[in-house]
Coordinates of C-alpha atoms and ligand atoms in Angstrom, one line a residue:
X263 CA 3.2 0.7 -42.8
X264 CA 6.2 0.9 -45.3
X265 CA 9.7 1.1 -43.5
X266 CA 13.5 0.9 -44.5
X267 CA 14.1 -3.0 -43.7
X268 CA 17.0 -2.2 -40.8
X269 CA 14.6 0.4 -39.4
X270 CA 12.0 -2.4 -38.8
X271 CA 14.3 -4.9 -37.3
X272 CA 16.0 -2.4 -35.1
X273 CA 11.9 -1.4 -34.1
X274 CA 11.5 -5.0 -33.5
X275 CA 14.6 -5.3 -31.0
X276 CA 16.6 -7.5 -33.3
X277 CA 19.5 -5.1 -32.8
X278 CA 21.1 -2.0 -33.0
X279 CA 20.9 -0.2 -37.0
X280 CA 24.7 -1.4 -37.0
X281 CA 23.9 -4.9 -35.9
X282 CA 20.9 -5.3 -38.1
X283 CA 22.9 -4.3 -40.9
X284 CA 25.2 -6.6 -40.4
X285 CA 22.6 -9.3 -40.1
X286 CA 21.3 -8.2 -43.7
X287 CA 24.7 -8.4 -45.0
X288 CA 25.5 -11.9 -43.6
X289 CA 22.0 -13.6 -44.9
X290 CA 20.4 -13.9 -41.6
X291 CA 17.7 -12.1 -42.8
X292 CA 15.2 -13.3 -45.7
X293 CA 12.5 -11.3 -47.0
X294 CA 9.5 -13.4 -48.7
X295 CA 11.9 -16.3 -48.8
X296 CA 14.6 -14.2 -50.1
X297 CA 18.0 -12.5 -49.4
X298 CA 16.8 -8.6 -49.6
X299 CA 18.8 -5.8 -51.6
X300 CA 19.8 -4.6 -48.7
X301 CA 19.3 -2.8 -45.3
X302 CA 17.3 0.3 -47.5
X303 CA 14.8 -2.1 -48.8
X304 CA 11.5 -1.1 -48.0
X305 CA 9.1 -3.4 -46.3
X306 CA 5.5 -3.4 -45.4
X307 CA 2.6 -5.1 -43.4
X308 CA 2.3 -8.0 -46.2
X309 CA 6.1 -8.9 -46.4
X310 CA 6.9 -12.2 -44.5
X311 CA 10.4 -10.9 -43.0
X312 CA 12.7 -13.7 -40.9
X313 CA 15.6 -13.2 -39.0
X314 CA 17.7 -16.5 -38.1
X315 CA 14.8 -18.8 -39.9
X316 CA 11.9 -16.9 -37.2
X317 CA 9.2 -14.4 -38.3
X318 CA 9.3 -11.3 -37.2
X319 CA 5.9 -9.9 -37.2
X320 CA 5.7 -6.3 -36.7
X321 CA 3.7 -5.1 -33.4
X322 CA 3.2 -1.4 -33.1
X323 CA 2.7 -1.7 -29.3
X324 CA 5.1 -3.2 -26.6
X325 CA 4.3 -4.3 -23.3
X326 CA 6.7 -5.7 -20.9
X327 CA 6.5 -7.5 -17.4
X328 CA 9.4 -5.9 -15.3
X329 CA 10.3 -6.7 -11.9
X330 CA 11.5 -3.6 -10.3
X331 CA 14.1 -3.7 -8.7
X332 CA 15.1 -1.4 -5.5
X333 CA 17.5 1.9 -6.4
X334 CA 16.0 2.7 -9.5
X335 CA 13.4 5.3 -10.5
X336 CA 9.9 4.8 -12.1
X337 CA 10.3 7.1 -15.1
X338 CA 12.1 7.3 -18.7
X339 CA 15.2 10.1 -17.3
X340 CA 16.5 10.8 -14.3
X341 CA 20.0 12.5 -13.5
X342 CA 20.7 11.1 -10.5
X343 CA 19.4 7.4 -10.3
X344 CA 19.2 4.5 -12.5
X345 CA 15.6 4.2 -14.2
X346 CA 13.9 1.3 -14.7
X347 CA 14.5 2.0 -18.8
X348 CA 18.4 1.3 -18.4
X349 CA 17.4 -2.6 -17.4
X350 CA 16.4 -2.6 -21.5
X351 CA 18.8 -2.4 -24.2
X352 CA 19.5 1.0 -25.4
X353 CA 18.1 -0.1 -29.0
X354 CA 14.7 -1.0 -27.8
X355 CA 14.0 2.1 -25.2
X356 CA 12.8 4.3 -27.6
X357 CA 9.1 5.1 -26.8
X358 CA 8.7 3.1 -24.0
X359 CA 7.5 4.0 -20.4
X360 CA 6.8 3.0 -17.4
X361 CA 2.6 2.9 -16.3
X362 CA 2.7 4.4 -12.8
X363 CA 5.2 5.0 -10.3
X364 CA 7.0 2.4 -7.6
X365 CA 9.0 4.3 -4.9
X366 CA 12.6 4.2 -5.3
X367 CA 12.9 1.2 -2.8
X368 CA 9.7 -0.7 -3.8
X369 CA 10.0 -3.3 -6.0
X370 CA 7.8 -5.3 -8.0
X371 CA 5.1 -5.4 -10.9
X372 CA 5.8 -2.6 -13.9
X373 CA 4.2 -2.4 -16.7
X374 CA 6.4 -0.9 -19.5
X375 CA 4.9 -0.1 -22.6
X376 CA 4.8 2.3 -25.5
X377 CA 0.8 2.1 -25.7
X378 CA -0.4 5.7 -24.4
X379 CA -3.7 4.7 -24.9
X380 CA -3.5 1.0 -22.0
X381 CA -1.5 2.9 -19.4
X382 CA -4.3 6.4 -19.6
X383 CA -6.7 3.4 -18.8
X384 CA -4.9 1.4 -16.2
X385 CA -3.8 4.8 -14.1
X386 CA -7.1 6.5 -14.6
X387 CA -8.4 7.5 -11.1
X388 CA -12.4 6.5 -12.0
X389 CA -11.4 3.1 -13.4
X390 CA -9.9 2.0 -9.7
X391 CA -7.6 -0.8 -10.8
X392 CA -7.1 -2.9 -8.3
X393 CA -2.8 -3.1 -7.1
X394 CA -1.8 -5.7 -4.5
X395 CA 1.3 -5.3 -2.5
X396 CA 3.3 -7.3 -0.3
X397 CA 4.8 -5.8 2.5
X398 CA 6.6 -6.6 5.6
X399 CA 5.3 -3.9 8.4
X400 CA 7.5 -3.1 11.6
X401 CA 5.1 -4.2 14.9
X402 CA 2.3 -6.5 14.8
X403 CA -0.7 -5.2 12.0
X404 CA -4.2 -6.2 13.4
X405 CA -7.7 -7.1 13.1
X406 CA -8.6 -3.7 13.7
X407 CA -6.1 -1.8 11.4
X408 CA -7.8 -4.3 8.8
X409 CA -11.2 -2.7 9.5
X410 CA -9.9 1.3 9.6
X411 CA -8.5 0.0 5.9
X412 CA -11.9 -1.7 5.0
X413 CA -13.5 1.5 6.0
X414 CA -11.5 4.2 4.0
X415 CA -8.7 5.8 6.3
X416 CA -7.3 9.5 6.7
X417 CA -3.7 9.8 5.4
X418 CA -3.4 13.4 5.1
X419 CA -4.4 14.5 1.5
X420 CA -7.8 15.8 0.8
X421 CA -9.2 12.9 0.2
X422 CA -9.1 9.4 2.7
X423 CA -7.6 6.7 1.2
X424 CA -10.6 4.2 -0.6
X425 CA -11.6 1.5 1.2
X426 CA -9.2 -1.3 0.8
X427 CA -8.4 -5.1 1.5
X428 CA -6.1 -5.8 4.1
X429 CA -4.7 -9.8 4.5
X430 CA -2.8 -10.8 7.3
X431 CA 0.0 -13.5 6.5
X432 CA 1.7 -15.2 9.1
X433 CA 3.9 -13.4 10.9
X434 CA 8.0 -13.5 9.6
X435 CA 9.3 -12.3 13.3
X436 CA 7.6 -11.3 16.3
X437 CA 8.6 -7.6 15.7
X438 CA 7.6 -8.0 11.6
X439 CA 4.2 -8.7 10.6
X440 CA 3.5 -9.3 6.8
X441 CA 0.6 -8.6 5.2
X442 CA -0.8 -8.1 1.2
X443 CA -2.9 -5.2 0.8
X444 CA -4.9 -4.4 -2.1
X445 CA -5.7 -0.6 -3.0
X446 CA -7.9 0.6 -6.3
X447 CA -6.2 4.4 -6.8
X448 CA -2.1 5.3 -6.8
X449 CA -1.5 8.3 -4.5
X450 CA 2.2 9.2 -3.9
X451 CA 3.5 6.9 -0.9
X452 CA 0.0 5.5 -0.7
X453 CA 1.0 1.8 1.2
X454 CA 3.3 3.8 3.4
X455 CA 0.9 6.4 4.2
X456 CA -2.2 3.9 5.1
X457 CA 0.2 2.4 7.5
X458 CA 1.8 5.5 8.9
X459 CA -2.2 6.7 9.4
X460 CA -2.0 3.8 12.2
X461 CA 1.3 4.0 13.5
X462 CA 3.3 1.5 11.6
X463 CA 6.1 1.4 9.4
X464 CA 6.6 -0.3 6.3
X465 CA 9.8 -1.9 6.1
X466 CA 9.2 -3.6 2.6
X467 CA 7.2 -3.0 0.0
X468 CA 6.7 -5.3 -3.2
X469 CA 3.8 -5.0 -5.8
X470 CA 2.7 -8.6 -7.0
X471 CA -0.5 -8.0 -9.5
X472 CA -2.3 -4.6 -11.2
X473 CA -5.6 -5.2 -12.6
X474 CA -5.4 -9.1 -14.1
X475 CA -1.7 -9.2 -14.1
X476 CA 0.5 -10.8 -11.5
X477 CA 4.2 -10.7 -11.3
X478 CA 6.2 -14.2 -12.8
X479 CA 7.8 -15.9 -10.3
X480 CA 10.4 -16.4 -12.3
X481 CA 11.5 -13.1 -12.9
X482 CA 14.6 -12.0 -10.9
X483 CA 14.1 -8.4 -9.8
X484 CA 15.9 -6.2 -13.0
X485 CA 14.6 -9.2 -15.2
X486 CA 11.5 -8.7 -17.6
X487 CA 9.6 -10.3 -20.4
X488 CA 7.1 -9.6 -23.1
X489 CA 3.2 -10.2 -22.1
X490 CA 1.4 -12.9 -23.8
X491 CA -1.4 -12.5 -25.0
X492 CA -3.3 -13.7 -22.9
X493 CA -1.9 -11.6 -20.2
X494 CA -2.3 -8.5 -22.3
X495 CA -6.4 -9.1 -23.2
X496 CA -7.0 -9.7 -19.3
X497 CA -5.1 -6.6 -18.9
X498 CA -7.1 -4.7 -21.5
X499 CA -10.1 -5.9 -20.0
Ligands
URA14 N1 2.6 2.8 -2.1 C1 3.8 3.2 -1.6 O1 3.9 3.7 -0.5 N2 4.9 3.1 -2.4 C2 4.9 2.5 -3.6 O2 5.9 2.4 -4.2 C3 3.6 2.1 -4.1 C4 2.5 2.2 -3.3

């Protein structure tokens, strides 16, 4: 890897090519220790480069926890809605993409990432990552919708729905049951279609984990952060 040094910042999400520059020229950024020739200096792999006294190792690969928020589309463009890209800063979009679709008024766990490779992985149909949802369901869900789910149901397409796990949470009204339901495959509308296949409406939907990765707490739908590593080996196992 050899790059102009405001080409690697800007990579790195330090800033706009404008603001990085601008960093360069007011010696908030040091390469090996030292004030570089400027924003055309070329770096590599082996050069220690800090911005504002911190490293900043270059990674290839970007993977973000977003909470999705409701209105905005799962995917890079779209003409008519927001997409879940314009919660990032224009400067660090480029490349990036969402793994899998949420609905337009789910919200939730979304992975966004610029590594082709993970999301093939996570979305392939024969791997059958596990995705738990939370969702608030119009009438009262039962034991034995819980066993049509267990058993694989119909929900139109040409295949039934895989078997899947079906909890029953403690009621918020009696006219609102809630429930988390796990599923191993992604069809389009697949939560709202499992319930529809027994009469019932879903009136909420939020994912909370894919494969090992649950959504923070902490993050604010619209909010995200970067994975840790831990997060991102459990992820890749
Ligand atoms: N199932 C749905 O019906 N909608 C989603 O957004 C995700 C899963």
């Amino acid at each position: 890897m050899q790059l102009r040094l405001d080409k690697y910042l800007a990579d790195m999400g330090i800033g706009t090519r404008t603001q990085v520059k601008q960093y360069i020229r007011k010696n908030q950024v040091l390469v090996n220790g030292l004030p570089p020739e400027g924003p055309q200096q070329k770096v590599t792999d082996s050069d220690m480069v800090t911005f504002q006294g911190s490293a900043i190792s270059y990674q290839k690969y970007k993977y973000y926890m977003f909470h999705k928020p409701k209105g905005c589309v799962s995917a890079a463009a779209d003409n008519r809605h927001k997409t879940v890209l314009d919660y990032f800063p224009e400067y660090s979009r480029k490349g990036l993409f969402p793994v899998g679709r949420l609905d337009l008024d789910t919200e939730g766990l979304l992975l966004i990432t610029n590594d082709g490779a993970l999301a093939h992985n996570l979305l392939s149909p024969a791997k059958h990552v596990p995705k738990t949802y939370y969702a608030e369901v119009g009438g009262t869900v039962t034991e034995e919708d819980k066993a049509q789910f267990a058993q694989g149901i119909d929900i139109g397409g040409e295949k039934q729905a895989l078997p899947a796990k079906l909890e029953i949470l403690p009621e918020k009204s009696p006219e609102i049951s809630r429930v988390h339901l796990t599923i191993t495959e992604g069809k389009f509308h697949q939560v709202k279609r499992m319930f529809g296949a027994v009469g019932k409406q879903v009136l909420y939907l939020k994912r909370v984990s894919m494969g090992g990765l649950m959504l923070d707490g902490s993050l604010s739908p619209g909010e995200y952060r970067e994975l840790t590593e831990k997060e991102l080996q459990n992820l890749k196992e």
